[in-house]
XYZ file of C-alpha atoms in Angstrom:
490
model
C 61.401 162.316 66.992
C 59.228 164.714 68.983
C 56.104 163.947 66.917
C 56.655 160.245 67.607
C 57.241 161.025 71.275
C 53.866 162.773 71.352
C 52.134 159.780 69.744
C 53.742 157.462 72.316
C 52.280 159.528 75.136
C 48.852 160.102 73.475
C 48.281 156.401 72.696
C 49.453 155.458 76.201
C 47.131 157.991 77.814
C 44.306 156.525 75.717
C 44.848 153.136 77.331
C 47.048 151.287 74.850
C 50.314 149.455 75.499
C 52.780 151.352 73.318
C 56.484 151.125 72.452
C 58.710 153.164 70.125
C 60.876 151.582 67.427
C 63.638 152.919 65.211
C 65.430 150.183 63.306
C 68.551 152.238 62.576
C 69.618 155.348 64.415
C 72.653 157.547 63.799
C 73.446 159.625 66.877
C 76.153 160.258 69.447
C 73.529 160.695 72.159
C 73.080 157.231 73.574
C 71.896 155.554 76.755
C 72.711 152.388 78.677
C 69.818 150.108 79.599
C 69.494 148.277 82.910
C 71.115 145.190 81.350
C 74.146 147.164 80.099
C 73.190 147.625 76.451
C 73.508 150.795 74.381
C 70.672 152.447 72.452
C 69.762 155.807 70.946
C 68.581 158.503 73.301
C 65.545 159.428 71.190
C 63.970 156.021 71.759
C 64.681 156.364 75.494
C 62.718 159.617 75.515
C 59.912 157.977 73.556
C 59.910 155.021 75.959
C 59.592 157.423 78.892
C 56.680 159.099 77.136
C 55.073 155.655 76.733
C 55.799 154.906 80.404
C 57.998 151.961 79.430
C 61.504 150.975 80.499
C 64.076 151.496 77.707
C 64.683 148.234 75.847
C 67.477 147.849 73.301
C 64.991 146.184 70.942
C 63.494 149.645 70.443
C 66.660 150.590 68.562
C 68.407 147.420 67.325
C 71.001 149.197 65.132
C 72.850 152.294 66.365
C 75.541 154.076 64.335
C 77.907 156.354 66.287
C 80.120 158.453 63.964
C 83.793 158.349 64.958
C 85.061 160.411 62.002
C 83.473 162.052 58.968
C 83.679 158.720 57.123
C 83.505 155.989 59.782
C 81.002 154.896 62.399
C 80.929 152.460 65.254
C 78.199 149.924 64.457
C 76.251 148.811 67.529
C 73.832 145.895 67.103
C 71.402 144.952 69.844
C 73.316 147.151 72.264
C 76.831 145.800 71.666
C 79.653 147.000 69.423
C 79.846 144.892 66.270
C 82.385 146.787 64.146
C 83.845 150.118 63.005
C 83.006 150.653 59.332
C 83.160 153.317 56.678
C 79.870 154.272 55.008
C 80.445 152.293 51.811
C 81.323 149.062 53.637
C 78.395 149.440 55.998
C 75.908 149.831 53.148
C 77.397 146.771 51.466
C 77.018 144.691 54.626
C 73.856 146.141 56.206
C 71.519 143.648 54.557
C 72.831 141.045 57.030
C 71.145 143.080 59.802
C 67.667 142.901 58.271
C 66.792 139.699 60.144
C 67.729 141.325 63.494
C 65.501 144.314 62.688
C 62.571 142.149 61.616
C 62.810 139.818 64.625
C 62.990 142.611 67.207
C 60.142 144.575 65.611
C 57.748 141.610 65.621
C 58.726 140.708 69.193
C 57.697 144.208 70.311
C 54.534 144.098 68.220
C 53.483 140.788 69.768
C 53.971 142.256 73.263
C 52.141 145.546 72.677
C 49.079 147.118 71.065
C 50.875 149.797 69.055
C 54.476 150.221 67.854
C 55.320 153.802 66.872
C 57.998 153.513 64.185
C 60.377 156.364 63.453
C 62.180 156.603 60.120
C 65.745 157.795 59.657
C 66.361 160.731 57.365
C 64.328 160.822 54.158
C 62.147 157.971 52.856
C 63.228 158.949 49.322
C 66.984 158.394 49.578
C 67.075 156.771 46.172
C 70.828 156.093 46.397
C 70.345 153.955 49.519
C 67.045 152.170 48.755
C 68.440 148.805 47.722
C 69.185 147.555 51.253
C 66.958 149.992 53.152
C 65.375 148.822 56.383
C 65.042 152.232 58.046
C 62.372 154.000 55.992
C 60.079 152.536 53.303
C 61.986 149.264 53.638
C 60.938 149.217 57.317
C 57.339 150.041 56.371
C 57.330 146.962 54.105
C 58.802 144.763 56.846
C 56.154 145.977 59.307
C 53.350 146.254 56.723
C 52.776 149.617 58.307
C 50.998 152.747 57.092
C 53.293 155.771 56.819
C 52.830 159.413 57.722
C 55.273 161.927 56.199
C 56.364 164.751 58.516
C 57.589 167.898 56.781
C 59.666 170.573 58.588
C 58.364 173.951 57.355
C 60.986 175.782 59.434
C 63.644 174.866 56.861
C 61.614 176.268 53.980
C 60.264 174.604 50.808
C 58.001 172.212 52.693
C 55.467 171.757 49.846
C 58.252 170.954 47.386
C 59.977 168.575 49.792
C 56.786 166.641 50.566
C 55.707 166.471 46.901
C 59.248 165.584 45.757
C 59.590 162.904 48.397
C 56.354 161.188 47.408
C 57.072 161.451 43.648
C 60.446 159.755 44.131
C 58.764 156.718 45.669
C 57.621 153.731 43.614
C 53.837 153.236 43.142
C 53.963 150.409 45.715
C 55.726 152.630 48.238
C 53.267 155.473 47.638
C 50.430 153.127 48.573
C 51.876 153.054 52.133
C 51.621 156.851 52.556
C 48.364 157.661 54.373
C 48.864 161.240 55.457
C 51.132 164.248 55.900
C 51.932 166.398 58.938
C 53.554 169.808 58.656
C 55.742 170.620 61.661
C 57.288 173.775 63.204
C 54.875 176.244 61.622
C 55.144 179.921 62.590
C 52.396 182.368 61.599
C 48.735 182.373 60.556
C 47.603 178.924 59.363
C 44.841 180.501 57.241
C 47.528 181.831 54.895
C 48.779 178.246 54.495
C 45.385 176.651 53.734
C 45.290 177.239 49.906
C 48.699 175.542 49.683
C 47.517 172.624 51.817
C 44.490 172.091 49.570
C 46.661 172.132 46.427
C 49.194 169.761 48.055
C 46.433 167.274 48.912
C 45.239 167.362 45.287
C 48.764 166.726 44.012
C 49.751 163.885 46.382
C 46.344 162.268 46.892
C 46.605 161.953 50.691
C 45.282 164.265 53.439
C 47.214 166.775 55.503
C 46.477 165.540 59.048
C 47.607 168.679 60.818
C 49.867 171.716 60.955
C 51.852 171.817 64.187
C 52.871 175.306 65.353
C 56.370 175.804 66.675
C 56.398 175.784 70.482
C 59.022 175.853 73.181
C 59.460 172.456 74.821
C 62.261 171.332 77.094
C 62.556 167.712 75.987
C 65.874 165.984 75.376
C 67.134 166.290 71.786
C 68.537 163.394 69.808
C 71.581 164.844 68.105
C 73.662 167.847 67.088
C 70.746 169.375 65.116
C 69.449 170.605 68.465
C 68.532 174.280 68.779
C 70.284 174.299 72.187
C 73.661 174.856 70.508
C 72.422 178.136 69.020
C 70.951 179.725 72.124
C 72.496 183.117 72.843
C 73.165 184.642 76.241
C 70.239 186.369 77.939
C 70.760 189.434 80.122
C 68.348 188.318 82.867
C 70.277 185.120 83.690
C 72.530 185.517 86.713
C 74.457 182.209 86.558
C 76.630 181.311 83.556
C 77.402 177.652 82.800
C 79.537 177.125 79.682
C 79.641 173.676 78.066
C 82.415 173.185 75.533
C 80.839 172.113 72.242
C 83.296 169.497 70.997
C 83.233 168.421 67.323
C 82.291 164.851 68.374
C 80.219 165.875 71.423
C 78.116 163.061 72.841
C 75.419 162.862 75.498
C 74.954 166.639 75.746
C 71.590 165.776 77.354
C 73.688 165.340 80.532
C 73.245 169.101 81.021
C 69.588 169.603 80.080
C 68.616 169.757 83.744
C 70.293 173.172 84.041
C 67.701 174.559 81.608
C 65.055 173.884 84.254
C 66.509 176.617 86.493
C 65.253 180.044 85.420
C 68.369 181.927 86.554
C 70.860 179.708 84.686
C 72.246 180.550 81.249
C 73.510 177.288 79.685
C 75.700 178.092 76.680
C 77.550 175.757 74.277
C 80.891 177.270 73.333
C 82.668 176.125 70.151
C 84.858 179.048 69.144
C 87.663 181.009 70.767
C 85.739 182.749 73.520
C 86.802 184.136 76.861
C 85.525 181.961 79.680
C 86.414 184.483 82.409
C 82.757 185.291 83.164
C 81.824 181.623 83.676
C 80.519 180.366 86.989
C 81.153 176.779 85.858
C 82.867 175.205 82.830
C 81.911 171.694 81.706
C 83.826 169.552 79.188
C 81.353 166.912 77.986
C 81.622 163.422 76.577
C 82.945 162.778 73.080
C 83.172 159.922 70.607
C 86.774 160.918 69.772
C 88.616 162.228 72.818
C 92.042 162.722 71.220
C 90.870 164.523 68.085
C 88.559 166.755 70.130
C 91.430 167.582 72.518
C 93.486 168.612 69.475
C 90.542 170.843 68.437
C 90.599 172.528 71.864
C 94.337 173.030 71.551
C 94.304 174.432 68.022
C 91.250 176.660 68.585
C 92.739 178.211 71.710
C 89.895 176.969 73.903
C 92.254 174.812 75.958
C 94.234 177.928 76.955
C 90.990 179.665 77.920
C 89.930 176.679 80.074
C 93.310 176.582 81.823
C 93.287 180.362 82.332
C 89.784 180.183 83.822
C 90.929 177.366 86.120
C 93.835 179.497 87.353
C 91.271 182.210 88.142
C 89.521 179.621 90.341
C 86.573 179.024 87.992
C 85.492 175.396 88.602
C 85.858 172.887 85.777
C 83.977 169.579 85.471
C 84.771 166.858 82.916
C 82.365 164.069 82.014
C 83.695 160.848 80.371
C 85.836 162.029 77.425
C 86.006 165.477 79.021
C 87.249 163.813 82.197
C 89.987 162.032 80.242
C 91.133 165.359 78.723
C 91.637 166.830 82.214
C 94.403 164.295 82.928
C 98.098 164.327 82.124
C 98.165 161.817 79.289
C 95.842 159.861 76.943
C 97.087 156.719 75.183
C 95.407 154.780 72.357
C 97.913 152.052 71.467
C 95.365 149.889 69.611
C 93.801 152.690 67.574
C 90.432 152.310 69.296
C 89.381 155.908 68.546
C 91.970 157.237 66.101
C 95.472 156.741 64.659
C 97.203 158.987 67.249
C 98.763 156.706 69.853
C 99.494 159.224 72.613
C 98.784 162.844 73.514
C 99.365 165.067 76.527
C 96.253 166.113 78.421
C 95.447 169.419 80.108
C 97.140 168.284 83.354
C 94.405 169.737 85.564
C 94.094 166.350 87.313
C 96.924 163.861 87.957
C 95.426 161.137 85.814
C 96.467 158.941 82.882
C 94.014 157.218 80.508
C 94.605 154.215 78.248
C 92.015 153.163 75.652
C 91.161 149.463 75.627
C 89.267 147.410 73.061
C 86.476 146.397 75.451
C 83.738 148.989 75.928
C 82.311 149.613 79.416
C 78.507 149.952 79.313
C 76.743 149.913 82.657
C 74.108 151.620 84.748
C 75.309 152.612 88.218
C 74.021 153.951 91.517
C 76.538 155.872 93.596
C 77.156 158.603 96.130
C 79.402 161.656 95.990
C 82.462 160.969 98.147
C 84.156 164.361 98.401
C 83.438 167.823 99.692
C 85.385 171.040 99.266
C 84.584 173.782 101.773
C 83.666 177.256 100.435
C 83.546 176.057 96.820
C 81.031 175.005 94.201
C 81.466 171.470 95.612
C 80.713 172.421 99.239
C 78.284 170.152 101.054
C 77.837 167.577 98.281
C 79.371 164.555 100.013
C 76.866 161.754 100.504
C 74.419 162.919 97.802
C 72.986 159.887 96.004
C 73.195 159.799 92.209
C 72.269 157.463 89.368
C 73.723 157.349 85.865
C 75.488 155.242 83.281
C 78.948 154.671 81.848
C 79.877 154.374 78.151
C 83.636 154.369 77.533
C 86.625 152.422 76.286
C 89.228 154.309 78.323
C 90.572 153.118 81.635
C 91.937 155.853 83.867
C 94.823 155.228 86.256
C 95.418 157.065 89.558
C 91.825 158.144 90.181
C 91.322 159.870 93.536
C 87.900 158.274 94.029
C 85.528 161.234 94.082
C 82.499 158.980 93.722
C 81.629 155.757 95.533
C 79.879 153.233 93.249
C 77.271 151.294 95.240
C 75.408 149.366 92.565
C 76.233 148.207 89.043
C 73.958 146.255 86.673
C 71.483 146.097 89.567
C 73.975 144.277 91.827
C 75.523 145.686 94.990
C 79.210 146.605 94.632
C 81.582 149.020 96.330
C 84.476 150.755 94.618
C 85.605 154.309 93.864
C 85.816 156.199 90.558
C 86.277 159.768 89.421
C 88.764 162.376 90.570
C 89.025 165.811 92.122
C 92.233 167.857 91.978
C 94.216 168.911 95.052
C 92.900 172.491 94.837
C 89.319 171.215 94.836
C 88.084 173.142 91.805
C 88.413 170.466 89.092
C 86.247 167.334 89.144
C 85.889 164.528 86.629
C 83.808 161.368 86.334
C 82.827 158.727 83.777
C 79.186 158.819 84.904
C 76.691 160.322 82.466
C 73.479 161.673 83.945
C 75.095 162.706 87.229
C 73.402 166.118 87.139
C 69.964 164.532 86.779
C 70.087 164.350 90.555
C 68.130 167.510 91.411
C 69.755 167.480 94.857
C 73.285 167.642 93.380
C 72.478 170.236 90.694
C 70.571 172.421 93.150
C 73.433 172.284 95.646
C 76.019 173.266 93.038
C 73.863 176.210 91.905
C 73.175 177.192 95.513
C 76.932 177.323 96.129
C 77.428 179.509 93.055
C 74.690 181.906 94.197
C 76.285 182.087 97.648
C 79.742 182.854 96.228
C 78.223 185.607 94.051
C 76.098 187.117 96.828
C 72.886 186.165 95.026
C 69.653 185.183 96.722
C 69.169 181.443 96.908
C 66.052 179.993 95.259
C 63.578 177.362 96.369
C 63.110 175.027 93.405
C 59.514 174.291 92.353
C 60.213 170.712 91.300
C 61.733 168.027 93.526
C 63.040 165.739 90.761
C 64.122 165.999 87.145
C 61.667 163.185 86.320
C 58.831 165.402 87.544
C 59.976 168.171 85.186
C 60.189 165.802 82.222
C 56.728 164.426 82.931
C 55.333 167.953 82.810
C 56.966 168.531 79.392
C 55.599 165.227 77.961
C 52.104 166.282 79.019
C 52.582 169.684 77.373
C 53.787 168.023 74.145
C 50.879 165.574 74.004
C 48.346 168.355 74.615
C 49.918 170.494 71.855
C 49.790 167.645 69.305
C 46.202 166.679 70.202
C 45.194 170.271 69.536
C 46.758 170.483 66.080
C 46.634 166.954 64.592
C 43.525 164.913 63.740
C 44.086 162.089 66.253
C 40.779 160.437 65.297
C 42.078 160.142 61.722
C 45.387 158.735 63.037
C 43.472 155.938 64.804
C 41.507 155.249 61.609
C 44.805 154.900 59.703
C 46.156 152.487 62.336
C 42.948 150.430 62.245
C 42.800 150.246 58.470
C 46.501 149.583 57.907
C 47.807 149.477 54.327
């Protein structure tokens, strides 16, 4: 995804009209477009890199796992069905026309479409109805570049094995190889690269060294979940890593502050040293609440709350903070009702219809001498993705605009003590004003010196990272050869 993001920015900087495209994406990190449609977050990042507005056509099929065996199937931004893997692969051929139509629409409107595959192009058990990898290359009549991840080991074998498992026709589409995430001296690698080129008959276009970039990750393979605590970080924010965690990019902004340690907690760990605890979104609220209960993390969250450590819940995490969650129609799972954490007086009922909308709003509460001090009136933007409807909300946020139209109603809740807050709005922390104020309040409560932030907006920070990525890829990949491959085609 990051290599494709770099190409989107490089081609755009070189004066071309560029869009990303991934026919089928499997991820719990999703985004809501301006017209209320749902798409994978990776293509949103790539669209930003290409300086384009996210368009659901960039990701016509999105699979969101609900259990180990079933996924919600989203087609052109709307829920189509919930299917197990076998049934989906039997029925997926019916989606080929949607994929083909949307791809050629984007191609007709732009100079270059940067296509991302999904998994391996040599999944020989899934090739019959494939429209994500070599099947997509055939639909688009597009040259293919194989990207190998050397960080996992065995990169020469994986590249060679991948190409050898393709049919002769499919191999004719492969025009080059990129090796990604290299650590060490590239001169040591060169004899292997030469031998690989002789074996596969296509050139190695570059070896990309591993580098630290703060760009939103697509899914749970992110390195962010493995980051360990650093001693020089004075503020501790703990995000609960739920089994079905979704939209963890909601918290990426905290990584832009050099005194903040953002940690994802998934085992029984004391939360007593936290400055802030966040329970994120999830694709299966009830089952993830059971996980918190059985792992002992729920007790730790409640204990931390009693010690006046603030707790914030986003979407599914917000629902868990209430007194009760009901799923009478089996929207998420077979459990019809479960008690919540009772940190907010709130009851949630799951409904069949999914809410998907972009919103503009303002914070409508303020708690003196707390992490939430002085936040009332701060303007925020974000999006909602949920099936649950919560009853008895206190109205912590005033919605001012929805789907681009002016509205006025309240959502979200804050508890009577003023140290628990929940909302359905994803992306709320992307407001640098809100995040900076929360951190400023934490510093004040801890007697720490407040900091003047270098960047005024999160968008400014992301733009800086896209530039860094594009520069890094230009330095290590033969971009001239990439343009020759595009020009020549298959």
